[in-house]
Amino acid sequence: MSKSGPIVIAHRGASGYLPEHSLESKAMAHAMGADFLEQDVVLTSDGVPIVLHDIHLDSTTNVARLFPGRAREDGRYYALDFNLQEIKALSLHERSFTNDSGEEQAFYPRRFPLDQGSFRLPTLKEEISLIHGLNLSREKKAGLYVELKSPLWHQQQGYDIATAVLGALAETGYATKVDQVFLQCFNDQTLIALREVTPLPLIQLIGENDWGEEGEIDYEAMQTAAGLARIANYAQGIGPWIPQVLTHRDSGLEPTPLTALAHEHGLQVHPYTLRIDELPEGAENAAELHQALFEKAGVDGLFTDFPDITRRYLQAR
Ligand code: G3P
Ligand code: CA
């Protein structure tokens, strides 16, 4: 990685200002000076990698209105049950949920309004093309930070998401751009298999054991010296949840041992996610959180919904 200093990773784009994973949010993040733009990737029924955080479509699109009757028994609409043409007919909107009164409500009420604008779901290749174009027109080198979502679930449904993502990277000329692409995943087995077939840097995402991420993945073990030594065999870094790198004490936010331990094993540390409208316990504001992450813990990058605020913090250092 040739960047000097910590990297700003635009989490789902500039998602604090525009609907997550819209191309508009990626263009805005690029303009805000993000070093990397994040893509969460799932597949369509015809095997096309699209940029979408959930394996479901219902939290960020009008799928229920456009395709009533296409939900599975659990009431959810799965991207994998729709072909690309159908996916392209959907409108994308700010993340929402149905409240107890049966009304649709924004997940982050102070963000882009639910009923405004006109957005579409991008394919991974469309998004890469946008970023590549912006890099040329703006003389920048913003990179991709691609997450393979739920590879085990895709496999159980008969799909190979890793091969599909690597195919899209190869077709767009990004398969070997080791300084411009990170691949990230919660599933360690997927990363171990990827290590054999790609030179791109890999990031092991770390969740909590009770989050119900697919498979029997022991994230607590990953945070020990032995766990980090094992990760260092296949990955270049870890992506922990912020409370795994900072803890709230009377003295304020203090680092846990995780970042220093990961550095001892040669691993970069890119925690997720800075949200000014959802600060962790003990953080009064974004500046305090940035200070604790970059100065006290010494992390190497940060997933942020507000890339402008993170960039400004780092510039002012
Ligand atoms: O990929 C880093 C972070 O985005 C992981 O959480 O659920 O936002 O994809 P999630
Ligand atoms: Ca992600």
mmCIF file of C-alpha atoms and ligand atoms in Angstrom:
data_model
loop_
_atom_site.group_PDB
_atom_site.id
_atom_site.type_symbol
_atom_site.label_atom_id
_atom_site.label_comp_id
_atom_site.label_asym_id
_atom_site.label_seq_id
_atom_site.Cartn_x
_atom_site.Cartn_y
_atom_site.Cartn_z
ATOM 1 C CA MET A 1 0.000 0.000 0.000
ATOM 2 C CA SER A 2 1.665 3.187 -1.176
ATOM 3 C CA LYS A 3 -0.597 5.712 0.601
ATOM 4 C CA SER A 4 1.104 7.548 3.423
ATOM 5 C CA GLY A 5 -0.822 7.875 6.669
ATOM 6 C CA PRO A 6 -4.184 6.372 7.554
ATOM 7 C CA ILE A 7 -6.658 5.761 4.740
ATOM 8 C CA VAL A 8 -10.196 7.113 4.492
ATOM 9 C CA ILE A 9 -12.617 4.383 3.370
ATOM 10 C CA ALA A 10 -15.979 5.749 2.246
ATOM 11 C CA HIS A 11 -18.389 3.267 3.821
ATOM 12 C CA ARG A 12 -21.064 2.452 1.208
ATOM 13 C CA GLY A 13 -19.974 5.770 -0.393
ATOM 14 C CA ALA A 14 -20.710 9.114 1.240
ATOM 15 C CA SER A 15 -23.656 7.302 2.795
ATOM 16 C CA GLY A 16 -24.167 9.947 5.461
ATOM 17 C CA TYR A 17 -25.433 12.260 2.705
ATOM 18 C CA LEU A 18 -26.877 10.134 -0.119
ATOM 19 C CA PRO A 19 -28.481 6.656 -0.232
ATOM 20 C CA GLU A 20 -25.899 3.955 0.500
ATOM 21 C CA HIS A 21 -24.319 2.340 -2.554
ATOM 22 C CA SER A 22 -25.909 4.736 -5.026
ATOM 23 C CA LEU A 23 -23.444 5.820 -7.703
ATOM 24 C CA GLU A 24 -24.194 9.369 -6.595
ATOM 25 C CA SER A 25 -22.889 8.587 -3.102
ATOM 26 C CA LYS A 26 -19.708 7.167 -4.636
ATOM 27 C CA ALA A 27 -19.140 10.255 -6.793
ATOM 28 C CA MET A 28 -19.610 12.446 -3.736
ATOM 29 C CA ALA A 29 -17.151 10.351 -1.707
ATOM 30 C CA HIS A 30 -14.628 10.612 -4.521
ATOM 31 C CA ALA A 31 -15.000 14.395 -4.513
ATOM 32 C CA MET A 32 -14.587 14.425 -0.726
ATOM 33 C CA GLY A 33 -11.155 12.866 -1.046
ATOM 34 C CA ALA A 34 -11.765 9.295 0.099
ATOM 35 C CA ASP A 35 -8.784 7.027 -0.550
ATOM 36 C CA PHE A 36 -11.006 3.983 -1.049
ATOM 37 C CA LEU A 37 -14.700 3.551 -1.864
ATOM 38 C CA GLU A 38 -16.443 0.530 -0.385
ATOM 39 C CA GLN A 39 -18.521 -1.955 -2.397
ATOM 40 C CA ASP A 40 -20.639 -4.588 -0.614
ATOM 41 C CA VAL A 41 -21.397 -7.195 -3.261
ATOM 42 C CA VAL A 42 -24.174 -9.783 -3.702
ATOM 43 C CA LEU A 43 -25.323 -11.685 -6.803
ATOM 44 C CA THR A 44 -28.442 -11.545 -8.977
ATOM 45 C CA SER A 45 -30.240 -14.703 -10.189
ATOM 46 C CA ASP A 46 -28.274 -14.459 -13.432
ATOM 47 C CA GLY A 47 -25.031 -14.348 -11.469
ATOM 48 C CA VAL A 48 -24.194 -10.657 -11.884
ATOM 49 C CA PRO A 49 -22.313 -9.001 -8.990
ATOM 50 C CA ILE A 50 -24.250 -5.935 -7.841
ATOM 51 C CA VAL A 51 -23.380 -3.376 -5.183
ATOM 52 C CA LEU A 52 -25.822 -3.874 -2.317
ATOM 53 C CA HIS A 53 -25.241 -4.298 1.405
ATOM 54 C CA ASP A 54 -27.939 -6.878 2.185
ATOM 55 C CA ILE A 55 -28.749 -10.170 0.513
ATOM 56 C CA HIS A 56 -32.288 -8.724 0.732
ATOM 57 C CA LEU A 57 -33.684 -5.909 -1.375
ATOM 58 C CA ASP A 58 -36.480 -4.689 0.874
ATOM 59 C CA SER A 59 -34.592 -2.302 3.194
ATOM 60 C CA THR A 60 -33.251 -0.048 0.442
ATOM 61 C CA THR A 61 -35.527 -0.474 -2.611
ATOM 62 C CA ASN A 62 -39.178 -0.411 -3.700
ATOM 63 C CA VAL A 63 -39.125 -4.142 -4.507
ATOM 64 C CA ALA A 64 -42.269 -4.940 -2.466
ATOM 65 C CA ARG A 65 -44.258 -2.358 -4.430
ATOM 66 C CA LEU A 66 -42.885 -3.324 -7.831
ATOM 67 C CA PHE A 67 -42.827 -7.105 -7.421
ATOM 68 C CA PRO A 68 -45.520 -8.066 -4.883
ATOM 69 C CA GLY A 69 -45.652 -11.814 -4.367
ATOM 70 C CA ARG A 70 -41.953 -12.372 -5.042
ATOM 71 C CA ALA A 71 -40.940 -12.612 -1.360
ATOM 72 C CA ARG A 72 -39.780 -15.907 0.097
ATOM 73 C CA GLU A 73 -41.655 -17.596 2.949
ATOM 74 C CA ASP A 74 -39.844 -15.410 5.477
ATOM 75 C CA GLY A 75 -41.374 -12.319 3.859
ATOM 76 C CA ARG A 76 -38.034 -11.072 2.526
ATOM 77 C CA TYR A 77 -37.140 -10.252 -1.086
ATOM 78 C CA TYR A 78 -33.762 -11.736 -2.027
ATOM 79 C CA ALA A 79 -31.532 -10.149 -4.677
ATOM 80 C CA LEU A 80 -30.691 -13.691 -5.774
ATOM 81 C CA ASP A 81 -34.335 -14.222 -6.831
ATOM 82 C CA PHE A 82 -34.278 -11.344 -9.351
ATOM 83 C CA ASN A 83 -32.408 -11.084 -12.629
ATOM 84 C CA LEU A 84 -30.406 -8.018 -13.564
ATOM 85 C CA GLN A 85 -33.165 -6.580 -15.739
ATOM 86 C CA GLU A 86 -35.588 -6.746 -12.791
ATOM 87 C CA ILE A 87 -32.983 -5.320 -10.404
ATOM 88 C CA LYS A 88 -32.479 -2.414 -12.789
ATOM 89 C CA ALA A 89 -36.196 -1.586 -12.633
ATOM 90 C CA LEU A 90 -35.970 -0.943 -8.883
ATOM 91 C CA SER A 91 -35.582 2.449 -7.227
ATOM 92 C CA LEU A 92 -32.931 2.681 -4.552
ATOM 93 C CA HIS A 93 -33.600 4.750 -1.439
ATOM 94 C CA GLU A 94 -32.190 5.554 1.967
ATOM 95 C CA ARG A 95 -32.228 2.571 4.372
ATOM 96 C CA SER A 96 -35.651 2.187 6.024
ATOM 97 C CA PHE A 97 -37.746 -0.136 8.146
ATOM 98 C CA THR A 98 -41.429 -0.613 8.946
ATOM 99 C CA ASN A 99 -42.242 0.779 12.376
ATOM 100 C CA ASP A 100 -44.786 -0.574 14.880
ATOM 101 C CA SER A 101 -47.517 1.535 13.247
ATOM 102 C CA GLY A 102 -46.805 -0.102 9.902
ATOM 103 C CA GLU A 103 -45.215 3.041 8.454
ATOM 104 C CA GLU A 104 -41.950 3.123 6.532
ATOM 105 C CA GLN A 105 -39.381 5.008 8.559
ATOM 106 C CA ALA A 106 -35.824 6.102 7.796
ATOM 107 C CA PHE A 107 -33.150 4.224 9.715
ATOM 108 C CA TYR A 108 -31.100 7.428 10.046
ATOM 109 C CA PRO A 109 -33.732 10.195 10.148
ATOM 110 C CA ARG A 110 -31.345 13.110 9.558
ATOM 111 C CA ARG A 111 -29.925 11.696 6.330
ATOM 112 C CA PHE A 112 -31.172 11.983 2.726
ATOM 113 C CA PRO A 113 -35.005 11.968 2.696
ATOM 114 C CA LEU A 114 -36.708 8.692 1.825
ATOM 115 C CA ASP A 115 -39.024 10.215 -0.777
ATOM 116 C CA GLN A 116 -36.565 12.392 -2.699
ATOM 117 C CA GLY A 117 -34.258 11.803 -5.625
ATOM 118 C CA SER A 118 -34.057 8.997 -8.136
ATOM 119 C CA PHE A 119 -31.433 6.304 -7.654
ATOM 120 C CA ARG A 120 -30.689 2.853 -9.132
ATOM 121 C CA LEU A 121 -28.725 -0.176 -7.987
ATOM 122 C CA PRO A 122 -25.347 -0.374 -9.746
ATOM 123 C CA THR A 123 -23.539 -3.482 -10.891
ATOM 124 C CA LEU A 124 -19.996 -3.889 -9.603
ATOM 125 C CA LYS A 125 -18.652 -3.273 -13.097
ATOM 126 C CA GLU A 126 -20.688 -0.069 -13.496
ATOM 127 C CA GLU A 127 -19.350 1.210 -10.208
ATOM 128 C CA ILE A 128 -15.753 0.361 -11.088
ATOM 129 C CA SER A 129 -16.223 2.156 -14.404
ATOM 130 C CA LEU A 130 -17.455 5.266 -12.569
ATOM 131 C CA ILE A 131 -14.518 5.260 -10.156
ATOM 132 C CA HIS A 132 -12.019 4.626 -12.949
ATOM 133 C CA GLY A 133 -13.521 7.516 -14.921
ATOM 134 C CA LEU A 134 -13.405 9.861 -11.945
ATOM 135 C CA ASN A 135 -9.802 8.876 -11.281
ATOM 136 C CA LEU A 136 -8.968 9.915 -14.832
ATOM 137 C CA SER A 137 -10.972 13.148 -14.909
ATOM 138 C CA ARG A 138 -9.892 14.215 -11.414
ATOM 139 C CA GLU A 139 -6.325 12.879 -11.672
ATOM 140 C CA LYS A 140 -6.819 10.776 -8.529
ATOM 141 C CA LYS A 141 -6.185 7.173 -7.561
ATOM 142 C CA ALA A 142 -9.148 6.292 -5.351
ATOM 143 C CA GLY A 143 -9.290 2.546 -4.817
ATOM 144 C CA LEU A 144 -11.916 -0.172 -4.468
ATOM 145 C CA TYR A 145 -12.661 -1.876 -1.161
ATOM 146 C CA VAL A 146 -14.838 -4.842 -2.114
ATOM 147 C CA GLU A 147 -16.713 -6.960 0.432
ATOM 148 C CA LEU A 148 -17.936 -10.410 -0.579
ATOM 149 C CA LYS A 149 -21.248 -10.718 1.223
ATOM 150 C CA SER A 150 -22.398 -14.057 2.648
ATOM 151 C CA PRO A 151 -20.287 -16.407 0.484
ATOM 152 C CA LEU A 152 -21.511 -19.497 2.359
ATOM 153 C CA TRP A 153 -25.155 -18.513 1.836
ATOM 154 C CA HIS A 154 -24.497 -17.885 -1.872
ATOM 155 C CA GLN A 155 -22.818 -21.290 -2.075
ATOM 156 C CA GLN A 156 -25.804 -22.987 -0.418
ATOM 157 C CA GLN A 157 -27.984 -21.367 -3.101
ATOM 158 C CA GLY A 158 -25.695 -22.713 -5.833
ATOM 159 C CA TYR A 159 -23.648 -19.555 -6.527
ATOM 160 C CA ASP A 160 -19.924 -18.781 -6.252
ATOM 161 C CA ILE A 161 -19.615 -15.115 -5.325
ATOM 162 C CA ALA A 162 -15.797 -15.121 -5.126
ATOM 163 C CA THR A 163 -15.411 -16.271 -8.724
ATOM 164 C CA ALA A 164 -18.010 -13.734 -9.891
ATOM 165 C CA VAL A 165 -16.246 -10.851 -8.114
ATOM 166 C CA LEU A 166 -12.801 -11.849 -9.372
ATOM 167 C CA GLY A 167 -14.299 -12.081 -12.872
ATOM 168 C CA ALA A 168 -15.648 -8.513 -12.672
ATOM 169 C CA LEU A 169 -12.273 -7.265 -11.408
ATOM 170 C CA ALA A 170 -10.477 -9.051 -14.244
ATOM 171 C CA GLU A 171 -12.848 -7.644 -16.876
ATOM 172 C CA THR A 172 -12.319 -4.097 -15.605
ATOM 173 C CA GLY A 173 -8.532 -4.382 -15.332
ATOM 174 C CA TYR A 174 -8.454 -4.358 -11.525
ATOM 175 C CA ALA A 175 -7.547 -8.001 -10.795
ATOM 176 C CA THR A 176 -3.889 -7.230 -10.123
ATOM 177 C CA LYS A 177 -3.988 -3.592 -8.978
ATOM 178 C CA VAL A 178 -2.617 -4.421 -5.541
ATOM 179 C CA ASP A 179 -2.340 -0.781 -4.475
ATOM 180 C CA GLN A 180 -5.893 0.086 -5.562
ATOM 181 C CA VAL A 181 -8.041 -2.836 -4.370
ATOM 182 C CA PHE A 182 -8.755 -4.469 -1.033
ATOM 183 C CA LEU A 183 -10.942 -7.565 -0.765
ATOM 184 C CA GLN A 184 -12.746 -7.992 2.562
ATOM 185 C CA CYS A 185 -14.931 -10.725 4.037
ATOM 186 C CA PHE A 186 -16.267 -11.978 7.377
ATOM 187 C CA ASN A 187 -15.817 -15.588 6.248
ATOM 188 C CA ASP A 188 -12.247 -16.720 6.916
ATOM 189 C CA GLN A 189 -12.550 -19.797 4.682
ATOM 190 C CA THR A 190 -13.421 -17.574 1.723
ATOM 191 C CA LEU A 191 -10.330 -15.433 2.331
ATOM 192 C CA ILE A 192 -8.106 -18.498 2.720
ATOM 193 C CA ALA A 193 -9.360 -19.771 -0.654
ATOM 194 C CA LEU A 194 -8.931 -16.313 -2.233
ATOM 195 C CA ARG A 195 -5.302 -16.186 -1.075
ATOM 196 C CA GLU A 196 -4.550 -19.020 -3.519
ATOM 197 C CA VAL A 197 -6.003 -17.239 -6.552
ATOM 198 C CA THR A 198 -5.440 -13.482 -6.174
ATOM 199 C CA PRO A 199 -2.496 -11.210 -5.364
ATOM 200 C CA LEU A 200 -4.867 -8.518 -3.973
ATOM 201 C CA PRO A 201 -4.585 -7.575 -0.288
ATOM 202 C CA LEU A 202 -7.186 -9.300 1.874
ATOM 203 C CA ILE A 203 -8.901 -7.963 4.992
ATOM 204 C CA GLN A 204 -10.428 -10.262 7.602
ATOM 205 C CA LEU A 205 -13.566 -8.592 8.938
ATOM 206 C CA ILE A 206 -14.211 -9.320 12.600
ATOM 207 C CA GLY A 207 -17.702 -9.325 14.078
ATOM 208 C CA GLU A 208 -19.136 -10.591 17.350
ATOM 209 C CA ASN A 209 -19.900 -14.275 17.841
ATOM 210 C CA ASP A 210 -23.545 -13.536 18.651
ATOM 211 C CA TRP A 211 -24.255 -11.542 15.475
ATOM 212 C CA GLY A 212 -25.262 -14.688 13.630
ATOM 213 C CA GLU A 213 -22.885 -14.106 10.714
ATOM 214 C CA GLU A 214 -22.946 -17.179 8.484
ATOM 215 C CA GLY A 215 -21.159 -20.303 9.621
ATOM 216 C CA GLU A 216 -19.474 -21.073 12.926
ATOM 217 C CA ILE A 217 -16.854 -18.347 12.836
ATOM 218 C CA ASP A 218 -15.117 -17.638 16.149
ATOM 219 C CA TYR A 219 -14.384 -13.904 16.117
ATOM 220 C CA GLU A 220 -13.205 -13.905 19.734
ATOM 221 C CA ALA A 221 -10.443 -16.344 18.855
ATOM 222 C CA MET A 222 -9.434 -14.094 15.949
ATOM 223 C CA GLN A 223 -8.636 -11.277 18.402
ATOM 224 C CA THR A 224 -6.033 -13.312 20.342
ATOM 225 C CA ALA A 225 -2.323 -13.453 19.503
ATOM 226 C CA ALA A 226 -2.764 -16.952 18.084
ATOM 227 C CA GLY A 227 -5.802 -15.870 16.062
ATOM 228 C CA LEU A 228 -3.984 -12.889 14.595
ATOM 229 C CA ALA A 229 -0.949 -15.015 13.764
ATOM 230 C CA ARG A 230 -3.280 -17.339 11.842
ATOM 231 C CA ILE A 231 -4.914 -14.411 9.989
ATOM 232 C CA ALA A 232 -1.458 -13.109 9.041
ATOM 233 C CA ASN A 233 -0.966 -16.313 7.020
ATOM 234 C CA TYR A 234 -3.601 -15.257 4.504
ATOM 235 C CA ALA A 235 -4.581 -11.593 5.042
ATOM 236 C CA GLN A 236 -2.912 -8.191 5.111
ATOM 237 C CA GLY A 237 -5.206 -6.668 7.698
ATOM 238 C CA ILE A 238 -8.258 -6.854 9.898
ATOM 239 C CA GLY A 239 -11.515 -4.906 9.875
ATOM 240 C CA PRO A 240 -12.768 -4.930 13.464
ATOM 241 C CA TRP A 241 -15.880 -3.296 14.882
ATOM 242 C CA ILE A 242 -14.975 0.007 16.629
ATOM 243 C CA PRO A 243 -15.828 -1.326 20.136
ATOM 244 C CA GLN A 244 -13.202 -4.028 19.562
ATOM 245 C CA VAL A 245 -10.448 -1.379 19.268
ATOM 246 C CA LEU A 246 -11.747 1.216 21.733
ATOM 247 C CA THR A 247 -13.307 0.830 25.138
ATOM 248 C CA HIS A 248 -15.113 3.377 27.296
ATOM 249 C CA ARG A 249 -13.386 4.159 30.600
ATOM 250 C CA ASP A 250 -13.690 7.008 33.150
ATOM 251 C CA SER A 251 -10.709 8.605 31.396
ATOM 252 C CA GLY A 252 -12.590 8.515 28.078
ATOM 253 C CA LEU A 253 -12.159 6.258 25.059
ATOM 254 C CA GLU A 254 -9.093 4.079 25.452
ATOM 255 C CA PRO A 255 -7.587 1.520 23.089
ATOM 256 C CA THR A 256 -8.030 -2.188 23.619
ATOM 257 C CA PRO A 257 -4.917 -4.336 22.989
ATOM 258 C CA LEU A 258 -6.207 -5.395 19.544
ATOM 259 C CA THR A 259 -4.576 -2.775 17.285
ATOM 260 C CA ALA A 260 -1.121 -3.115 18.845
ATOM 261 C CA LEU A 261 -1.392 -6.906 18.755
ATOM 262 C CA ALA A 262 -2.431 -6.862 15.094
ATOM 263 C CA HIS A 263 0.491 -4.558 14.265
ATOM 264 C CA GLU A 264 2.856 -6.998 15.970
ATOM 265 C CA HIS A 265 1.687 -9.549 13.437
ATOM 266 C CA GLY A 266 2.151 -7.169 10.515
ATOM 267 C CA LEU A 267 -1.573 -6.642 10.018
ATOM 268 C CA GLN A 268 -3.190 -3.325 9.114
ATOM 269 C CA VAL A 269 -6.227 -2.298 11.155
ATOM 270 C CA HIS A 270 -9.256 -0.694 9.447
ATOM 271 C CA PRO A 271 -12.163 -0.465 11.900
ATOM 272 C CA TYR A 272 -15.812 0.141 10.974
ATOM 273 C CA THR A 273 -17.850 2.427 11.097
ATOM 274 C CA LEU A 274 -17.722 6.137 11.963
ATOM 275 C CA ARG A 275 -21.236 7.612 11.974
ATOM 276 C CA ILE A 276 -21.749 11.050 13.460
ATOM 277 C CA ASP A 277 -25.408 10.164 14.045
ATOM 278 C CA GLU A 278 -24.561 6.895 15.809
ATOM 279 C CA LEU A 279 -21.480 7.501 17.918
ATOM 280 C CA PRO A 280 -20.286 4.707 20.215
ATOM 281 C CA GLU A 281 -20.668 4.992 23.971
ATOM 282 C CA GLY A 282 -18.124 7.414 25.387
ATOM 283 C CA ALA A 283 -17.685 9.525 22.237
ATOM 284 C CA GLU A 284 -19.197 12.993 22.489
ATOM 285 C CA ASN A 285 -18.458 13.925 18.888
ATOM 286 C CA ALA A 286 -16.653 12.819 15.728
ATOM 287 C CA ALA A 287 -13.439 14.675 16.613
ATOM 288 C CA GLU A 288 -13.146 12.782 19.887
ATOM 289 C CA LEU A 289 -13.729 9.471 18.148
ATOM 290 C CA HIS A 290 -11.239 10.254 15.376
ATOM 291 C CA GLN A 291 -8.671 11.291 17.970
ATOM 292 C CA ALA A 292 -9.096 8.065 19.947
ATOM 293 C CA LEU A 293 -8.929 5.888 16.835
ATOM 294 C CA PHE A 294 -6.002 7.538 15.050
ATOM 295 C CA GLU A 295 -3.902 8.934 17.906
ATOM 296 C CA LYS A 296 -4.588 6.588 20.821
ATOM 297 C CA ALA A 297 -5.250 3.275 19.088
ATOM 298 C CA GLY A 298 -3.154 4.049 15.991
ATOM 299 C CA VAL A 299 -5.422 2.464 13.388
ATOM 300 C CA ASP A 300 -4.330 2.457 9.726
ATOM 301 C CA GLY A 301 -7.643 3.403 8.158
ATOM 302 C CA LEU A 302 -11.289 3.933 8.946
ATOM 303 C CA PHE A 303 -14.611 3.036 7.377
ATOM 304 C CA THR A 304 -16.670 6.210 7.565
ATOM 305 C CA ASP A 305 -20.147 7.240 6.430
ATOM 306 C CA PHE A 306 -18.803 10.812 6.469
ATOM 307 C CA PRO A 307 -15.584 10.781 4.411
ATOM 308 C CA ASP A 308 -15.408 14.586 4.358
ATOM 309 C CA ILE A 309 -15.272 14.776 8.159
ATOM 310 C CA THR A 310 -12.658 12.024 8.426
ATOM 311 C CA ARG A 311 -10.571 13.585 5.640
ATOM 312 C CA ARG A 312 -10.741 17.008 7.350
ATOM 313 C CA TYR A 313 -9.624 15.476 10.651
ATOM 314 C CA LEU A 314 -6.614 13.813 9.035
ATOM 315 C CA GLN A 315 -5.690 16.933 7.060
ATOM 316 C CA ALA A 316 -5.679 19.022 10.233
ATOM 317 C CA ARG A 317 -3.401 16.637 12.103
HETATM 318 O O1 G3P B 1 -17.039 -3.952 5.632
HETATM 319 C C1 G3P B 1 -16.817 -3.203 6.777
HETATM 320 C C2 G3P B 1 -18.136 -2.963 7.343
HETATM 321 O O2 G3P B 1 -18.891 -2.394 6.305
HETATM 322 C C3 G3P B 1 -18.718 -4.247 7.785
HETATM 323 O O3 G3P B 1 -19.998 -4.110 8.146
HETATM 324 O O4 G3P B 1 -22.302 -4.643 7.749
HETATM 325 O O5 G3P B 1 -21.471 -2.384 7.138
HETATM 326 O O6 G3P B 1 -20.840 -4.358 5.776
HETATM 327 P P1 G3P B 1 -21.199 -3.866 7.144
HETATM 328 CA CA CA B 2 -19.147 -3.714 4.288
#
